[in-house]
Tab-separated table of C-alpha atoms and ligand atoms in Angstrom:
chain	number	residue	atom	x	y	z
M	35	MET	CA	27.998	-5.294	0.805
M	36	ASN	CA	27.074	-3.572	4.056
M	37	ALA	CA	23.894	-1.579	4.591
M	38	PHE	CA	25.727	1.746	4.643
M	39	ASN	CA	27.191	1.173	1.166
M	40	GLN	CA	23.826	0.014	-0.132
M	41	ILE	CA	22.163	3.264	0.947
M	42	PHE	CA	25.026	5.252	-0.584
M	43	LEU	CA	24.566	3.451	-3.917
M	44	ALA	CA	20.791	3.868	-3.765
M	45	ILE	CA	21.166	7.623	-3.322
M	46	LYS	CA	23.603	7.779	-6.254
M	47	ALA	CA	21.080	5.883	-8.387
M	48	LEU	CA	18.218	8.209	-7.399
M	49	GLU	CA	20.384	11.245	-8.153
M	50	ALA	CA	21.139	9.754	-11.574
M	51	GLY	CA	17.408	9.481	-12.320
M	52	LYS	CA	17.192	5.716	-11.854
M	53	LEU	CA	14.642	3.674	-9.939
M	54	VAL	CA	15.365	2.107	-6.558
M	55	ALA	CA	13.065	-0.375	-4.821
M	56	PHE	CA	13.112	0.001	-1.057
M	57	PRO	CA	11.395	-1.587	1.934
M	58	THR	CA	8.795	0.213	3.997
M	59	GLU	CA	6.867	-1.066	7.001
M	60	THR	CA	3.780	-1.540	4.776
M	61	VAL	CA	5.005	-2.911	1.430
M	62	TYR	CA	8.050	-2.364	-0.814
M	63	GLY	CA	8.077	0.842	-2.852
M	64	LEU	CA	9.425	1.569	-6.345
M	65	GLY	CA	11.116	4.913	-5.857
M	66	ALA	CA	12.347	7.814	-7.975
M	67	ASP	CA	13.421	11.380	-7.199
M	68	ALA	CA	10.057	13.153	-6.910
M	69	GLU	CA	11.596	16.289	-8.442
M	70	ASN	CA	12.868	14.559	-11.564
M	71	ASP	CA	9.987	14.111	-14.027
M	72	GLU	CA	11.950	11.883	-16.355
M	73	ALA	CA	12.766	9.546	-13.476
M	74	VAL	CA	9.164	9.540	-12.252
M	75	LEU	CA	7.921	8.628	-15.747
M	76	LYS	CA	10.057	5.476	-15.504
M	77	ILE	CA	7.922	4.355	-12.560
M	78	TYR	CA	4.740	4.490	-14.658
M	79	ALA	CA	6.472	2.634	-17.488
M	80	ALA	CA	7.956	-0.073	-15.253
M	81	LYS	CA	4.637	-0.704	-13.475
M	82	GLY	CA	2.416	-0.414	-16.538
M	83	ARG	CA	0.440	2.132	-14.530
M	84	PRO	CA	-1.916	4.686	-16.154
M	85	ALA	CA	-0.560	8.257	-15.991
M	86	ASP	CA	-3.571	9.626	-14.118
M	87	HIS	CA	-2.864	7.586	-10.985
M	88	PRO	CA	-0.961	9.816	-8.549
M	89	LEU	CA	2.131	8.744	-6.638
M	90	ILE	CA	2.797	9.163	-2.933
M	91	VAL	CA	5.799	11.352	-2.056
M	92	HIS	CA	7.829	9.808	0.768
M	93	VAL	CA	9.633	12.221	3.073
M	94	SER	CA	11.940	12.040	6.067
M	95	GLU	CA	10.977	13.063	9.588
M	96	LYS	CA	12.989	16.234	9.266
M	97	ALA	CA	11.451	17.276	5.935
M	98	ASP	CA	10.015	20.754	5.531
M	99	LEU	CA	6.466	19.815	4.524
M	100	SER	CA	5.623	23.330	3.381
M	101	TYR	CA	7.878	22.637	0.400
M	102	TRP	CA	5.362	20.040	-0.860
M	103	ALA	CA	2.037	21.140	0.634
M	104	LYS	CA	0.529	24.638	0.435
M	105	LYS	CA	-0.880	24.468	3.915
M	106	ILE	CA	-0.533	22.019	6.778
M	107	PRO	CA	-3.893	22.189	8.569
M	108	LEU	CA	-3.942	21.737	12.339
M	109	GLU	CA	-5.583	18.323	11.890
M	110	ALA	CA	-2.747	17.205	9.618
M	111	GLN	CA	-0.180	18.363	12.159
M	112	LYS	CA	-1.930	16.454	14.948
M	113	LEU	CA	-1.978	13.277	12.860
M	114	ILE	CA	1.667	13.730	11.889
M	115	ASP	CA	2.659	14.183	15.548
M	116	HIS	CA	0.682	11.095	16.458
M	117	PHE	CA	1.306	8.628	13.623
M	118	TRP	CA	4.497	9.597	11.763
M	119	PRO	CA	6.784	7.944	11.011
M	120	GLY	CA	4.211	5.278	10.210
M	121	PRO	CA	1.647	3.865	7.770
M	122	LEU	CA	-0.510	6.962	7.221
M	123	THR	CA	-0.574	8.936	3.949
M	124	LEU	CA	-2.067	12.427	4.019
M	125	ILE	CA	-3.552	14.050	0.923
M	126	LEU	CA	-2.949	17.809	1.030
M	127	ASN	CA	-3.099	20.645	-1.503
M	128	LYS	CA	0.198	20.648	-3.377
M	129	THR	CA	2.662	23.461	-4.045
M	130	GLU	CA	4.081	24.118	-7.535
M	131	LYS	CA	7.105	22.020	-6.498
M	132	VAL	CA	5.015	18.886	-7.061
M	133	SER	CA	4.778	18.206	-10.771
M	134	ASP	CA	1.613	17.021	-12.484
M	135	ILE	CA	3.416	13.812	-13.325
M	136	VAL	CA	3.739	12.964	-9.633
M	137	SER	CA	0.209	14.104	-8.786
M	138	GLY	CA	-1.383	12.431	-11.801
M	139	GLY	CA	-2.885	15.781	-12.770
M	140	GLU	CA	-4.510	16.331	-9.347
M	141	LYS	CA	-4.063	19.573	-7.375
M	142	THR	CA	-3.073	17.541	-4.337
M	143	VAL	CA	-0.113	15.542	-3.099
M	144	GLY	CA	0.005	12.407	-0.961
M	145	LEU	CA	2.709	12.668	1.713
M	146	ARG	CA	3.968	9.765	3.777
M	147	CYS	CA	6.835	9.377	6.249
M	148	PRO	CA	7.643	5.663	6.573
M	149	SER	CA	9.038	4.065	9.734
M	150	HIS	CA	11.093	1.205	8.262
M	151	PRO	CA	14.732	1.785	9.292
M	152	VAL	CA	16.042	1.353	5.723
M	153	ALA	CA	13.466	3.793	4.328
M	154	LYS	CA	14.317	6.213	7.128
M	155	ASP	CA	18.035	6.011	6.374
M	156	LEU	CA	17.444	6.493	2.675
M	157	LEU	CA	15.146	9.486	3.145
M	158	SER	CA	17.239	11.171	5.809
M	159	GLN	CA	20.306	11.047	3.560
M	160	PHE	CA	18.660	11.861	0.216
M	161	LYS	CA	19.212	15.609	-0.487
M	162	GLY	CA	20.103	16.110	3.155
M	163	GLY	CA	16.706	14.870	4.324
M	164	GLN	CA	14.799	17.422	2.220
M	165	GLY	CA	14.268	15.284	-0.871
M	166	GLY	CA	11.085	13.454	-1.753
M	167	ILE	CA	10.927	9.928	-3.124
M	168	ALA	CA	7.873	9.304	-5.283
M	169	ALA	CA	6.968	5.650	-4.884
M	170	PRO	CA	4.042	3.374	-5.557
M	171	SER	CA	4.094	-0.229	-4.407
M	172	ALA	CA	6.797	-2.108	-6.342
M	173	ASN	CA	4.499	-4.424	-8.291
M	174	ARG	CA	3.013	-4.432	-11.788
M	175	PHE	CA	-0.203	-2.373	-11.929
M	176	GLY	CA	-3.203	-4.096	-10.339
M	177	ARG	CA	-1.203	-6.974	-8.889
M	178	ILE	CA	-0.381	-7.909	-5.302
M	179	SER	CA	1.986	-5.528	-3.503
M	180	PRO	CA	5.389	-6.967	-2.565
M	181	THR	CA	6.218	-7.564	1.089
M	182	LEU	CA	9.627	-9.155	0.438
M	183	ALA	CA	12.587	-8.086	-1.720
M	184	LYS	CA	12.154	-11.391	-3.569
M	185	HIS	CA	8.627	-10.407	-4.660
M	186	VAL	CA	10.065	-7.251	-6.254
M	187	GLN	CA	12.840	-9.259	-7.869
M	188	ASP	CA	10.290	-11.727	-9.324
M	189	GLU	CA	8.067	-9.009	-10.743
M	190	LEU	CA	10.396	-6.170	-11.761
M	191	GLY	CA	13.915	-7.568	-11.339
M	192	LYS	CA	14.618	-7.739	-15.062
M	193	ASP	CA	13.539	-4.150	-15.746
M	194	PRO	CA	16.592	-2.138	-16.844
M	195	ARG	CA	15.114	1.007	-15.291
M	196	LEU	CA	15.417	-0.544	-11.819
M	197	ALA	CA	18.965	0.085	-10.568
M	198	MET	CA	18.717	-1.816	-7.300
M	199	ILE	CA	16.492	-3.395	-4.686
M	200	LEU	CA	17.274	-2.589	-1.058
M	201	ASP	CA	16.474	-5.661	1.034
M	202	GLY	CA	14.926	-4.848	4.406
M	203	GLY	CA	13.326	-8.200	5.163
M	204	ALA	CA	9.580	-8.834	5.370
M	205	SER	CA	7.428	-5.697	5.618
M	206	GLU	CA	5.940	-5.754	9.075
M	207	VAL	CA	2.468	-4.300	8.467
M	208	GLY	CA	1.982	-6.130	5.173
M	209	ILE	CA	-0.809	-4.001	3.642
M	210	GLU	CA	-0.489	-0.496	2.203
M	211	SER	CA	-0.807	2.685	4.272
M	212	THR	CA	-4.114	4.233	5.275
M	213	ILE	CA	-4.813	7.165	2.937
M	214	LEU	CA	-6.633	10.143	4.438
M	215	ASP	CA	-7.780	13.062	2.305
M	216	LEU	CA	-7.405	16.373	4.150
M	217	SER	CA	-7.375	18.544	1.015
M	218	ARG	CA	-10.968	19.724	1.403
M	219	LEU	CA	-11.348	19.825	5.165
M	220	THR	CA	-13.691	22.788	5.433
M	221	SER	CA	-16.159	21.577	2.809
M	222	HIS	CA	-15.888	17.797	3.050
M	223	GLY	CA	-14.102	17.011	6.301
M	224	ALA	CA	-11.513	14.244	6.330
M	225	SER	CA	-12.133	11.104	4.314
M	226	ILE	CA	-10.422	7.761	4.194
M	227	LEU	CA	-9.602	6.862	0.588
M	228	ARG	CA	-7.928	3.562	1.469
M	229	PRO	CA	-8.232	1.813	4.857
M	230	GLY	CA	-5.127	0.375	6.486
M	231	LYS	CA	-3.534	-0.475	9.795
M	232	ILE	CA	-4.300	2.978	11.184
M	233	THR	CA	-8.066	2.680	11.508
M	234	SER	CA	-10.801	5.292	11.172
M	235	GLN	CA	-11.364	4.969	14.934
M	236	ALA	CA	-7.720	5.704	15.691
M	237	ILE	CA	-7.841	8.744	13.386
M	238	ALA	CA	-11.123	9.943	14.905
M	239	LYS	CA	-9.510	9.839	18.348
M	240	VAL	CA	-6.934	12.359	17.180
M	241	ILE	CA	-9.020	14.753	15.044
M	242	GLY	CA	-12.545	14.115	16.331
M	243	VAL	CA	-15.224	11.852	14.962
M	244	ASP	CA	-17.346	14.614	13.336
M	245	LEU	CA	-14.731	15.540	10.781
M	246	LEU	CA	-14.441	11.977	9.541
M	247	ASN	CA	-18.120	11.320	9.108
M	248	ARG	CA	-19.040	14.039	6.671
M	249	GLU	CA	-20.573	12.958	3.416
M	250	VAL	CA	-18.029	12.360	0.655
M	251	GLY	CA	-19.197	13.667	-2.691
M	252	GLN	CA	-18.602	12.135	-6.086
M	253	ASP	CA	-15.788	14.565	-6.721
M	254	ALA	CA	-13.573	12.889	-4.129
M	255	PRO	CA	-9.992	12.544	-5.397
M	256	ARG	CA	-9.261	9.309	-7.142
M	257	ALA	CA	-6.971	6.747	-5.615
M	258	SER	CA	-6.002	3.797	-7.780
M	259	GLY	CA	-6.148	1.665	-4.663
M	260	THR	CA	-9.837	2.458	-4.657
M	261	LEU	CA	-10.433	0.674	-7.956
M	262	LEU	CA	-12.699	-2.269	-7.258
M	263	SER	CA	-10.300	-4.756	-8.767
M	264	HIS	CA	-6.818	-4.280	-7.391
M	265	TYR	CA	-4.238	-6.118	-5.323
M	266	ALA	CA	-5.315	-9.200	-7.240
M	267	PRO	CA	-3.750	-12.617	-7.813
M	268	LYS	CA	-4.000	-14.169	-11.296
M	269	THR	CA	-6.137	-16.989	-9.917
M	270	ARG	CA	-9.796	-16.166	-9.311
M	271	VAL	CA	-10.459	-15.392	-5.627
M	272	VAL	CA	-13.805	-16.144	-3.937
M	273	LEU	CA	-14.753	-15.079	-0.421
M	274	MET	CA	-16.787	-17.264	1.941
M	275	SER	CA	-18.258	-16.978	5.402
M	276	PRO	CA	-17.105	-19.834	7.684
M	277	ASP	CA	-20.483	-21.596	7.460
M	278	GLN	CA	-20.444	-21.557	3.623
M	279	LEU	CA	-16.981	-23.020	3.274
M	280	ASP	CA	-17.543	-26.779	3.667
M	281	ALA	CA	-20.569	-26.812	1.370
M	282	TYR	CA	-18.721	-24.819	-1.294
M	283	ILE	CA	-15.819	-27.251	-1.317
M	284	ALA	CA	-18.170	-30.252	-1.372
M	285	ASN	CA	-20.065	-28.740	-4.333
M	286	HIS	CA	-16.895	-28.253	-6.400
M	287	PRO	CA	-15.212	-31.674	-6.319
M	288	GLN	CA	-13.822	-31.237	-9.849
M	289	LYS	CA	-11.982	-28.001	-9.001
M	290	ARG	CA	-8.509	-27.605	-7.509
M	291	LEU	CA	-9.212	-25.251	-4.631
M	292	GLY	CA	-6.517	-23.424	-2.675
M	293	VAL	CA	-8.186	-22.510	0.602
M	294	MET	CA	-7.119	-19.781	3.006
M	295	THR	CA	-8.814	-20.410	6.343
M	296	TYR	CA	-9.188	-18.222	9.380
M	297	SER	CA	-11.254	-20.007	12.034
M	298	LYS	CA	-11.387	-23.497	10.572
M	299	ALA	CA	-8.678	-25.945	11.552
M	300	ASN	CA	-10.023	-28.814	9.434
M	301	VAL	CA	-11.105	-28.463	5.844
M	302	LYS	CA	-11.789	-31.596	3.807
M	303	GLY	CA	-11.610	-31.925	0.052
M	304	ALA	CA	-9.434	-28.914	-0.745
M	305	PHE	CA	-6.327	-29.218	-2.922
M	306	PHE	CA	-4.317	-27.071	-0.503
M	307	VAL	CA	-5.165	-25.429	2.821
M	308	LEU	CA	-3.319	-22.461	4.220
M	309	LYS	CA	-4.236	-21.525	7.784
M	310	MET	CA	-4.024	-17.810	8.576
M	311	PRO	CA	-3.244	-16.393	12.049
M	312	GLN	CA	-6.002	-15.269	14.443
M	313	ASP	CA	-4.160	-12.091	15.320
M	314	LYS	CA	-4.988	-9.243	12.923
M	315	ALA	CA	-1.476	-7.784	12.837
M	316	LEU	CA	-0.026	-11.195	11.949
M	317	TYR	CA	-2.827	-11.811	9.454
M	318	SER	CA	-2.091	-8.576	7.633
M	319	HIS	CA	1.658	-9.221	7.827
M	320	GLN	CA	1.201	-12.570	6.037
M	321	LEU	CA	-1.727	-11.754	3.715
M	322	TYR	CA	0.050	-10.871	0.459
M	323	ALA	CA	2.689	-13.587	0.776
M	324	ALA	CA	-0.156	-16.067	1.378
M	325	LEU	CA	-2.045	-14.896	-1.724
M	326	ARG	CA	1.167	-15.160	-3.767
M	327	GLN	CA	1.817	-18.664	-2.424
M	328	LEU	CA	-1.699	-19.810	-3.354
M	329	ASP	CA	-1.448	-18.075	-6.740
M	330	ASP	CA	1.753	-20.001	-7.498
M	331	LEU	CA	-0.017	-23.351	-7.017
M	332	SER	CA	-2.015	-22.887	-10.251
M	333	CYS	CA	-5.291	-23.751	-8.566
M	334	ASP	CA	-8.628	-23.186	-10.281
M	335	GLN	CA	-9.715	-20.894	-7.486
M	336	ILE	CA	-8.457	-19.369	-4.268
M	337	VAL	CA	-11.175	-19.689	-1.624
M	338	VAL	CA	-10.858	-17.344	1.338
M	339	GLU	CA	-12.702	-17.830	4.606
M	340	MET	CA	-13.459	-14.245	5.604
M	341	PRO	CA	-11.853	-13.005	8.825
M	342	PRO	CA	-13.855	-10.909	11.357
M	343	LYS	CA	-15.767	-7.846	10.129
M	344	GLU	CA	-14.785	-5.656	13.084
M	345	ASN	CA	-13.577	-2.110	12.469
M	346	ASP	CA	-9.909	-2.836	13.100
M	347	TRP	CA	-9.973	-5.493	10.324
M	348	GLU	CA	-11.202	-2.921	7.755
M	349	GLY	CA	-7.885	-2.732	5.883
M	350	ILE	CA	-7.617	-6.503	5.564
M	351	ASN	CA	-11.240	-6.936	4.478
M	352	ASP	CA	-10.839	-4.154	1.932
M	353	ARG	CA	-7.841	-5.893	0.300
M	354	LEU	CA	-9.622	-9.272	0.278
M	355	ARG	CA	-12.680	-7.744	-1.430
M	356	ARG	CA	-10.490	-6.127	-4.101
M	357	ALA	CA	-8.528	-9.315	-4.650
M	358	ALA	CA	-11.847	-11.087	-5.235
M	359	HIS	CA	-13.485	-8.532	-7.520
C	686	LIG	O1	1.978	1.904	2.006
C	686	LIG	C1	1.955	2.554	0.961
C	686	LIG	O2	1.223	3.542	0.802
C	686	LIG	C2	2.893	2.105	-0.155
C	686	LIG	C3	4.330	2.304	0.284
C	686	LIG	C4	5.316	1.995	-0.805
C	686	LIG	O3	4.498	3.590	0.791
C	686	LIG	N1	2.624	2.829	-1.360
C	686	LIG	C5	1.540	2.614	-2.115
C	686	LIG	O4	1.534	3.364	-3.273
C	686	LIG	O5	0.672	1.813	-1.804
C	686	LIG	P1	0.524	3.051	-4.479
C	686	LIG	O6	0.853	4.035	-5.542
C	686	LIG	O7	0.588	1.630	-4.830
C	686	LIG	O8	-0.853	3.432	-3.877
C	686	LIG	C6	-1.024	4.767	-3.492
C	686	LIG	C7	-2.443	5.185	-3.670
C	686	LIG	C8	-2.883	5.111	-5.095
C	686	LIG	O9	-4.164	4.508	-5.077
C	686	LIG	C9	-2.960	6.569	-5.504
C	686	LIG	O10	-3.966	6.784	-6.463
C	686	LIG	C10	-3.261	7.254	-4.190
C	686	LIG	O11	-2.510	6.541	-3.271
C	686	LIG	N2	-2.809	8.626	-4.194
C	686	LIG	C11	-1.545	9.091	-4.248
C	686	LIG	N3	-1.528	10.422	-4.308
C	686	LIG	C12	-2.808	10.821	-4.294
C	686	LIG	C13	-3.472	12.095	-4.371
C	686	LIG	N4	-2.798	13.224	-4.481
C	686	LIG	N5	-4.815	12.114	-4.344
C	686	LIG	C14	-5.512	10.972	-4.249
C	686	LIG	N6	-4.962	9.745	-4.186
C	686	LIG	C15	-3.634	9.678	-4.211
C	687	LIG	MG1	-0.052	-0.195	-5.315
């Protein structure tokens, strides 16, 4: 079936209160009509996700954001002009149009305008471009996000609530969007709840560094992606610096180790070695598929040689730490 018909069917399914998995440039999403509570509840059920974990509302470029957010601060508008469509989610104070089921009981809403052409088509045609699609990553709660349609099929394909999976190839970015809280700008400034491809430095360039560096209090909004254990394979993951790696492998001769290397070309004594790219965009693009591949080998442990600690690797390092927790 051609892409046009697929989008048409996906919109029919969303209108009927069913779930549709769709590709975005970050990871695949599990979508429902954000204005249909019954449909949104199916997302929580299909994922096995606790009800107090809010969902991001995906919108098209032409969406009227004042429908979803009470106020669009100047900083938000600057970031939208600069980074949308793209992998940046903004947390803003919600209007009464956003139900508590979508916001997980919070007074805020996460808004994101994805750049993947299939997501764009879907959003621009859903309710004439003014609809919202509530969507978490299309994986079971706590597990690795899907970056291929096949990953969604493997994890949720048998769920009767899922009407269809739109296949848009491999997600280019490969890790979830950067989440920036702008809901308490005057008191708390802007704070990154989840790092991603769009780095704190890139955001600071647009809204100024002072706003980003204010102290974040304990009452910061919760983001399930900020749970310490998340994005995790079933196999235990351990992180190593390059100089620890050889000794670790030598000290565990009885264990089947699946090793993900970054700088090392030669690793002796491992059961399986997967070499990751040097380039950070390629590394992030391949990260979740690599973790899935190693997880499928039924090793005793997945051993990861840590990539660089530089600022622009913050999203990747964050996901590796959570996978290992
Ligand atoms: O790249 C992405 O963001 C992907 C694609 C599908 O768009 N979506 C995604 O959704 O990663 P999810 O639900 O797996 O992770 C979204 C995170 C969760 O940790 C959630 O708690 C947080 O965003 N979040 C959503 N709305 C929020 C809000 N109003 N306040 C605080 N955190 C929020
Ligand atoms: Mg997720």
